[in-house]
Short mmCIF file of N, CA and C in Angstrom, two decimals:
data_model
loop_
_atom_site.label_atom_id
_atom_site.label_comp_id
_atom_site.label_asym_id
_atom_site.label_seq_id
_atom_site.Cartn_x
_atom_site.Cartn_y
_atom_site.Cartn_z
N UNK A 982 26.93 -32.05 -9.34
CA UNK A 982 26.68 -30.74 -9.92
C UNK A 982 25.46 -30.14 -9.23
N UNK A 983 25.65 -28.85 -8.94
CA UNK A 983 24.53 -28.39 -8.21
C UNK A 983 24.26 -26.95 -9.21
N UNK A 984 22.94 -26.63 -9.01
CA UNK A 984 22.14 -24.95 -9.72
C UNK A 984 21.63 -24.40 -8.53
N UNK A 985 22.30 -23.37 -9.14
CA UNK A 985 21.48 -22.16 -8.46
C UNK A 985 21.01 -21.20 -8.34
N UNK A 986 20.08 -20.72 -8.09
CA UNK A 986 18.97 -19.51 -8.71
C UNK A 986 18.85 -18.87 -7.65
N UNK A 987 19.22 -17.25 -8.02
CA UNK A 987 18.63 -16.61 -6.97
C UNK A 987 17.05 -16.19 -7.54
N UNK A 988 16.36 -16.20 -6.26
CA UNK A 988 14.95 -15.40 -6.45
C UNK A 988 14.70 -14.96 -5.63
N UNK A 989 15.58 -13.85 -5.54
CA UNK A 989 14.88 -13.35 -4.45
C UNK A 989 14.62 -11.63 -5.18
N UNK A 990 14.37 -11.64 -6.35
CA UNK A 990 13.35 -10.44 -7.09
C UNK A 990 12.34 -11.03 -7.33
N UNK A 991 11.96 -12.37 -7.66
CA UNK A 991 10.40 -13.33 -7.87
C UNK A 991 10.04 -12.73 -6.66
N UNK A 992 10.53 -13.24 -4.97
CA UNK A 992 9.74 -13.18 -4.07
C UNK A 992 9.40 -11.54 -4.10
N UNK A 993 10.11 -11.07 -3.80
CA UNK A 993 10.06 -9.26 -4.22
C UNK A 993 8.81 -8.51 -4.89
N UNK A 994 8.76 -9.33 -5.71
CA UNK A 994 7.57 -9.51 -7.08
C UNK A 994 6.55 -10.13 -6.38
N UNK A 995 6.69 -11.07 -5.69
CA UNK A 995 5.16 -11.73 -5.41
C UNK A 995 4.50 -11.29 -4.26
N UNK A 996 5.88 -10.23 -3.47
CA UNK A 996 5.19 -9.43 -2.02
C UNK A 996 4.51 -8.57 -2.75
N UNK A 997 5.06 -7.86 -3.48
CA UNK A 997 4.30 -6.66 -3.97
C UNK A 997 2.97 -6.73 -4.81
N UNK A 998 2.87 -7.65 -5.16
CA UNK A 998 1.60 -8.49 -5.88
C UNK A 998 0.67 -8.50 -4.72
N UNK A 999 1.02 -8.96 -4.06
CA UNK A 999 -0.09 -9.32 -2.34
C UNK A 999 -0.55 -7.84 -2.24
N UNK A 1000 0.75 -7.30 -2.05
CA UNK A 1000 0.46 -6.18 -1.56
C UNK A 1000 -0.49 -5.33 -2.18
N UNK A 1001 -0.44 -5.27 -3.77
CA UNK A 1001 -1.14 -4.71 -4.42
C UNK A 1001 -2.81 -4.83 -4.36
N UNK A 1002 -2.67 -6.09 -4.66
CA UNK A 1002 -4.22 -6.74 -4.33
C UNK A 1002 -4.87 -6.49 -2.84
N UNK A 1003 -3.54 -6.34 -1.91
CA UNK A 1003 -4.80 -5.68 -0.65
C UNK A 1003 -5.27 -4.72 -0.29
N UNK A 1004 -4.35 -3.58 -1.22
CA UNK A 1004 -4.51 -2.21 -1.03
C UNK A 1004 -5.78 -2.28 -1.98
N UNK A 1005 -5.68 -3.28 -3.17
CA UNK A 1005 -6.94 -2.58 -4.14
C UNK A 1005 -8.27 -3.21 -3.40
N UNK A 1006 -8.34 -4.23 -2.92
CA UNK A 1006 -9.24 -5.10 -2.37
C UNK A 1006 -10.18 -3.96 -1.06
N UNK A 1007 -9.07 -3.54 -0.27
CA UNK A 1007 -9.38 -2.84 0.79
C UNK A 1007 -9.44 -1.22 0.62
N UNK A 1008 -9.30 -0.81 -0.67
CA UNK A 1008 -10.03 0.37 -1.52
C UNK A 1008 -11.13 0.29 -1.94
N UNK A 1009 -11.33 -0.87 -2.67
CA UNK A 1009 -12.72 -1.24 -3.28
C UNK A 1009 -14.17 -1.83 -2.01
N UNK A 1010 -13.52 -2.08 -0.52
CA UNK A 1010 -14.45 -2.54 0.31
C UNK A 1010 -14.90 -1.30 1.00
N UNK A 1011 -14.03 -0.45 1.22
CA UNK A 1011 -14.19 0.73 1.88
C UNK A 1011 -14.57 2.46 1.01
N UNK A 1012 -14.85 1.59 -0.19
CA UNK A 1012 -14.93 2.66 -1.29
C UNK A 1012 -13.95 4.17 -1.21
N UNK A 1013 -12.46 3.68 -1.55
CA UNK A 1013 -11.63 5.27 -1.59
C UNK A 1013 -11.34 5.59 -3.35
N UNK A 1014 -11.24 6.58 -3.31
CA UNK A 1014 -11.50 7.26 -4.39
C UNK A 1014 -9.72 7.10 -5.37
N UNK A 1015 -9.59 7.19 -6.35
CA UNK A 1015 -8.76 6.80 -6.72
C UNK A 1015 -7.05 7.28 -5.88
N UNK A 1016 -7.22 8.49 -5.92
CA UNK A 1016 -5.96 9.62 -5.35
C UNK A 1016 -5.76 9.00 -3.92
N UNK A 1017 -6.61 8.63 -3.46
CA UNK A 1017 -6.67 7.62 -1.62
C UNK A 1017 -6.07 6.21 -1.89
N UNK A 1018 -6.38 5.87 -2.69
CA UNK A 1018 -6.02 3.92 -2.86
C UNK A 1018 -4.41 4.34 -3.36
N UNK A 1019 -4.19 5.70 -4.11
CA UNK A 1019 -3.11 5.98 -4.33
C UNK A 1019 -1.79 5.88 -3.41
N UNK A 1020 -2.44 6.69 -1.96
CA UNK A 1020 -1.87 7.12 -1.22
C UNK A 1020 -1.64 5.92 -0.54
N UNK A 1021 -2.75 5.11 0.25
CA UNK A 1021 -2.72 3.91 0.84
C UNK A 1021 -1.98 3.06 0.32
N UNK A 1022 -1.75 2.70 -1.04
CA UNK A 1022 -0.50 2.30 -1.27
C UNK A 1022 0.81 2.91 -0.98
N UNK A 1023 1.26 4.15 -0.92
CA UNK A 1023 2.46 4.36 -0.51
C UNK A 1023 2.45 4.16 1.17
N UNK A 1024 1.53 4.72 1.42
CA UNK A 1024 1.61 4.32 2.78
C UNK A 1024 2.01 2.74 3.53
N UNK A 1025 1.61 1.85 2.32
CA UNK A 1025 1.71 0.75 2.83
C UNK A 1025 2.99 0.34 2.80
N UNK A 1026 3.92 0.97 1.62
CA UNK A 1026 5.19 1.08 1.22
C UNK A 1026 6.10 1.33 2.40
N UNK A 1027 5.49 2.49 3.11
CA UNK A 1027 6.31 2.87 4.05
C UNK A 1027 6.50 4.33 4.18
N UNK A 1028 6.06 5.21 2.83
CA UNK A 1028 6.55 6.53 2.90
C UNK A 1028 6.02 7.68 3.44
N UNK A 1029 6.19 8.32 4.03
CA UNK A 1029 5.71 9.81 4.87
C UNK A 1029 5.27 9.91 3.56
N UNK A 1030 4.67 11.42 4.62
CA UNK A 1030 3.65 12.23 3.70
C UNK A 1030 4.29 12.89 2.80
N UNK A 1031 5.44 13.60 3.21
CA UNK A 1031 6.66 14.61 2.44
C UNK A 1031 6.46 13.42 0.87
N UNK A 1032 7.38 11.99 1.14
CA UNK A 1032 7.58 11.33 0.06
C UNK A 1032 6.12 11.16 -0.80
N UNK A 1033 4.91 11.13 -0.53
CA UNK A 1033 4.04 10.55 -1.10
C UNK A 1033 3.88 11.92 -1.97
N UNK A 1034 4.14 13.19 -1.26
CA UNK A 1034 3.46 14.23 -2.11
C UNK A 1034 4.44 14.20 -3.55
N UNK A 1035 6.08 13.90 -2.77
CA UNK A 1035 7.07 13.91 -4.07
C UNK A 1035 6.75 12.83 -5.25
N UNK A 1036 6.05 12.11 -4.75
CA UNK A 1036 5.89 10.91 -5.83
C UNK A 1036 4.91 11.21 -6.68
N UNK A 1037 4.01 11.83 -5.95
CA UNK A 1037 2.36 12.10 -6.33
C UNK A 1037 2.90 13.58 -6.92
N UNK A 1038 3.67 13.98 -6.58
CA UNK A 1038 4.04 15.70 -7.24
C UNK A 1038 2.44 16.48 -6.72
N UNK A 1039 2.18 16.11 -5.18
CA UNK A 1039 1.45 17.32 -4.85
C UNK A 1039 1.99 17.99 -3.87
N UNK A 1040 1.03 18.65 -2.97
CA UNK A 1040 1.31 19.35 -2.18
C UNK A 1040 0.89 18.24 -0.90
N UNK A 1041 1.60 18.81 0.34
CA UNK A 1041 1.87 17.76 1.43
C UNK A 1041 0.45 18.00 2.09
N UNK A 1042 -0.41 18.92 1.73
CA UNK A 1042 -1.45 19.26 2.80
C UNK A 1042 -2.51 18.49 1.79
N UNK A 1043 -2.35 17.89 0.34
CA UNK A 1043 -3.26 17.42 -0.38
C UNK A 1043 -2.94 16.13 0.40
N UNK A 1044 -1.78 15.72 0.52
CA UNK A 1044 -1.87 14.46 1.24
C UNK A 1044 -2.07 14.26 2.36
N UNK A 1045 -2.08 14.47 3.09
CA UNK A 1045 -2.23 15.00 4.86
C UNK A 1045 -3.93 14.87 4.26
N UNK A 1046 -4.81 15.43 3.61
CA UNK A 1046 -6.14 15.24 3.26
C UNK A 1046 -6.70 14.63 3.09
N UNK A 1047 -6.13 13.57 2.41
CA UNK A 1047 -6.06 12.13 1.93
C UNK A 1047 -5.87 11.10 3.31
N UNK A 1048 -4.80 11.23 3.69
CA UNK A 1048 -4.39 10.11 4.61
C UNK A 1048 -5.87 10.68 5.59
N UNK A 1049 -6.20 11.75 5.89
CA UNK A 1049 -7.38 12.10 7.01
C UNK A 1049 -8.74 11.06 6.33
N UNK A 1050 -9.15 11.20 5.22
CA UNK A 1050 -10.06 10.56 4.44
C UNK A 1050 -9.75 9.04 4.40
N UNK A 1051 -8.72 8.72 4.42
CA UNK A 1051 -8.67 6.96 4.27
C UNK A 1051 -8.65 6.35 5.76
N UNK A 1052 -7.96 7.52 6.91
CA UNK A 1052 -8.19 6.62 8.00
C UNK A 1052 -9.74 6.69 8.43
N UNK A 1053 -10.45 7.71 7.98
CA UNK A 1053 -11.98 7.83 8.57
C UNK A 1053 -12.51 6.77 7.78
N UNK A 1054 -12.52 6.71 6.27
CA UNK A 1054 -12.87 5.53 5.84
C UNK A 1054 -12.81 3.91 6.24
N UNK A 1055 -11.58 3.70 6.89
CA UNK A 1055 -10.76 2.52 7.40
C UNK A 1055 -11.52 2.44 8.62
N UNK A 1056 -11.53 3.56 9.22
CA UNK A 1056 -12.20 3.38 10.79
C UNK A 1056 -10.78 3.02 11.56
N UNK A 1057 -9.72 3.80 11.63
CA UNK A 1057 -8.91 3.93 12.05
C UNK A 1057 -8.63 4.83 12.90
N UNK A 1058 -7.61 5.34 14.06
CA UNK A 1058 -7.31 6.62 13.96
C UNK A 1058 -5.25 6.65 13.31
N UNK A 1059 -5.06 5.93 13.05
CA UNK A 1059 -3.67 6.33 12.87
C UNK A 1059 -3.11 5.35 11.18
N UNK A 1060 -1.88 5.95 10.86
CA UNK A 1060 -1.53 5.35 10.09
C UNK A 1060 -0.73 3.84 9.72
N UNK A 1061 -0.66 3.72 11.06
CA UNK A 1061 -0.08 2.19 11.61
C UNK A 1061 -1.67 1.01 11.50
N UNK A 1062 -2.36 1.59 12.36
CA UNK A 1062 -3.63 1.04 11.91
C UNK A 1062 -3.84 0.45 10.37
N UNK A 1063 -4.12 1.44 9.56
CA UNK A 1063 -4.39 1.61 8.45
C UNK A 1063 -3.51 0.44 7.47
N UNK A 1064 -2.57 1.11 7.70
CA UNK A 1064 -1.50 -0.40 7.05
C UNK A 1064 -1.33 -1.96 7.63
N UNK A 1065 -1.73 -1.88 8.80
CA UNK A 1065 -2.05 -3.54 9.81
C UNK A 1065 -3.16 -3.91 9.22
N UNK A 1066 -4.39 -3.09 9.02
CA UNK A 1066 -5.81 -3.55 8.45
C UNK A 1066 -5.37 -3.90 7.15
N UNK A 1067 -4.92 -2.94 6.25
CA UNK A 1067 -4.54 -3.57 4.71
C UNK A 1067 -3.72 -5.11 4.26
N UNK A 1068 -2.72 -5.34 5.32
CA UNK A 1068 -1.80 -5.97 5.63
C UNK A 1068 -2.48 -7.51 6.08
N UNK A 1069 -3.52 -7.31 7.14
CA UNK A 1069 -4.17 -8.45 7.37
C UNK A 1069 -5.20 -8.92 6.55
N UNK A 1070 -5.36 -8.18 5.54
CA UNK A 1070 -6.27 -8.45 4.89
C UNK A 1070 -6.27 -8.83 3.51
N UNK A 1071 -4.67 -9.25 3.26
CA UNK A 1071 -4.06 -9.70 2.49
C UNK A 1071 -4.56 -11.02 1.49
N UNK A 1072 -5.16 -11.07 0.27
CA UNK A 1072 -5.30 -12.57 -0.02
C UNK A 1072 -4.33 -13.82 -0.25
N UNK A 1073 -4.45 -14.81 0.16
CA UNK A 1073 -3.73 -15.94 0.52
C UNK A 1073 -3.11 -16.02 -0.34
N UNK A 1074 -1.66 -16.70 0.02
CA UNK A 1074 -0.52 -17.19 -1.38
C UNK A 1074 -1.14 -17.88 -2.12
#
């Protein structure tokens, strides 16, 4: 007799956990303001600016403002940057 479990929404769950904690970790080192750690999370998600404003229900130039403010903060110039730094800076399983 054999069981079997899928988990693969646990792992799902436990990326996004990481994930969470590095976006907040690497908000709180670089001091961004709440609406930025906001964004940096979607960003880390994956979503343009268009999607972040739809999520955030702003305007695309509030975000475009934002993403300008978190990469100067980050010491970045791009948004690939920005998410590799968050990404590596991940705390351990």
């Amino acid at each position: 007799v054999m069981n079997f479990r899928d988990i693969t929404d646990r792992g799902r769950e436990e990326e996004e956990r990481f994930r969470n904690a590095a976006v907040l970790a690497t908000a709180k080192r670089c001091r961004l303001t709440n609406s930025e750690r906001e964004v940096l999370a979607l960003m880390v998600e994956g979503k343009s600016n268009l999607q972040i404003a739809q999520k955030l229900v702003t305007s695309g130039s509030t975000v475009k403002f934002h993403v300008g403010h978190i990469l100067g903060k980050l010491g970045v110039t791009n948004r690939i940057e920005a998410v590799a730094l968050v990404l590596r800076h991940q705390p351990p399983a």
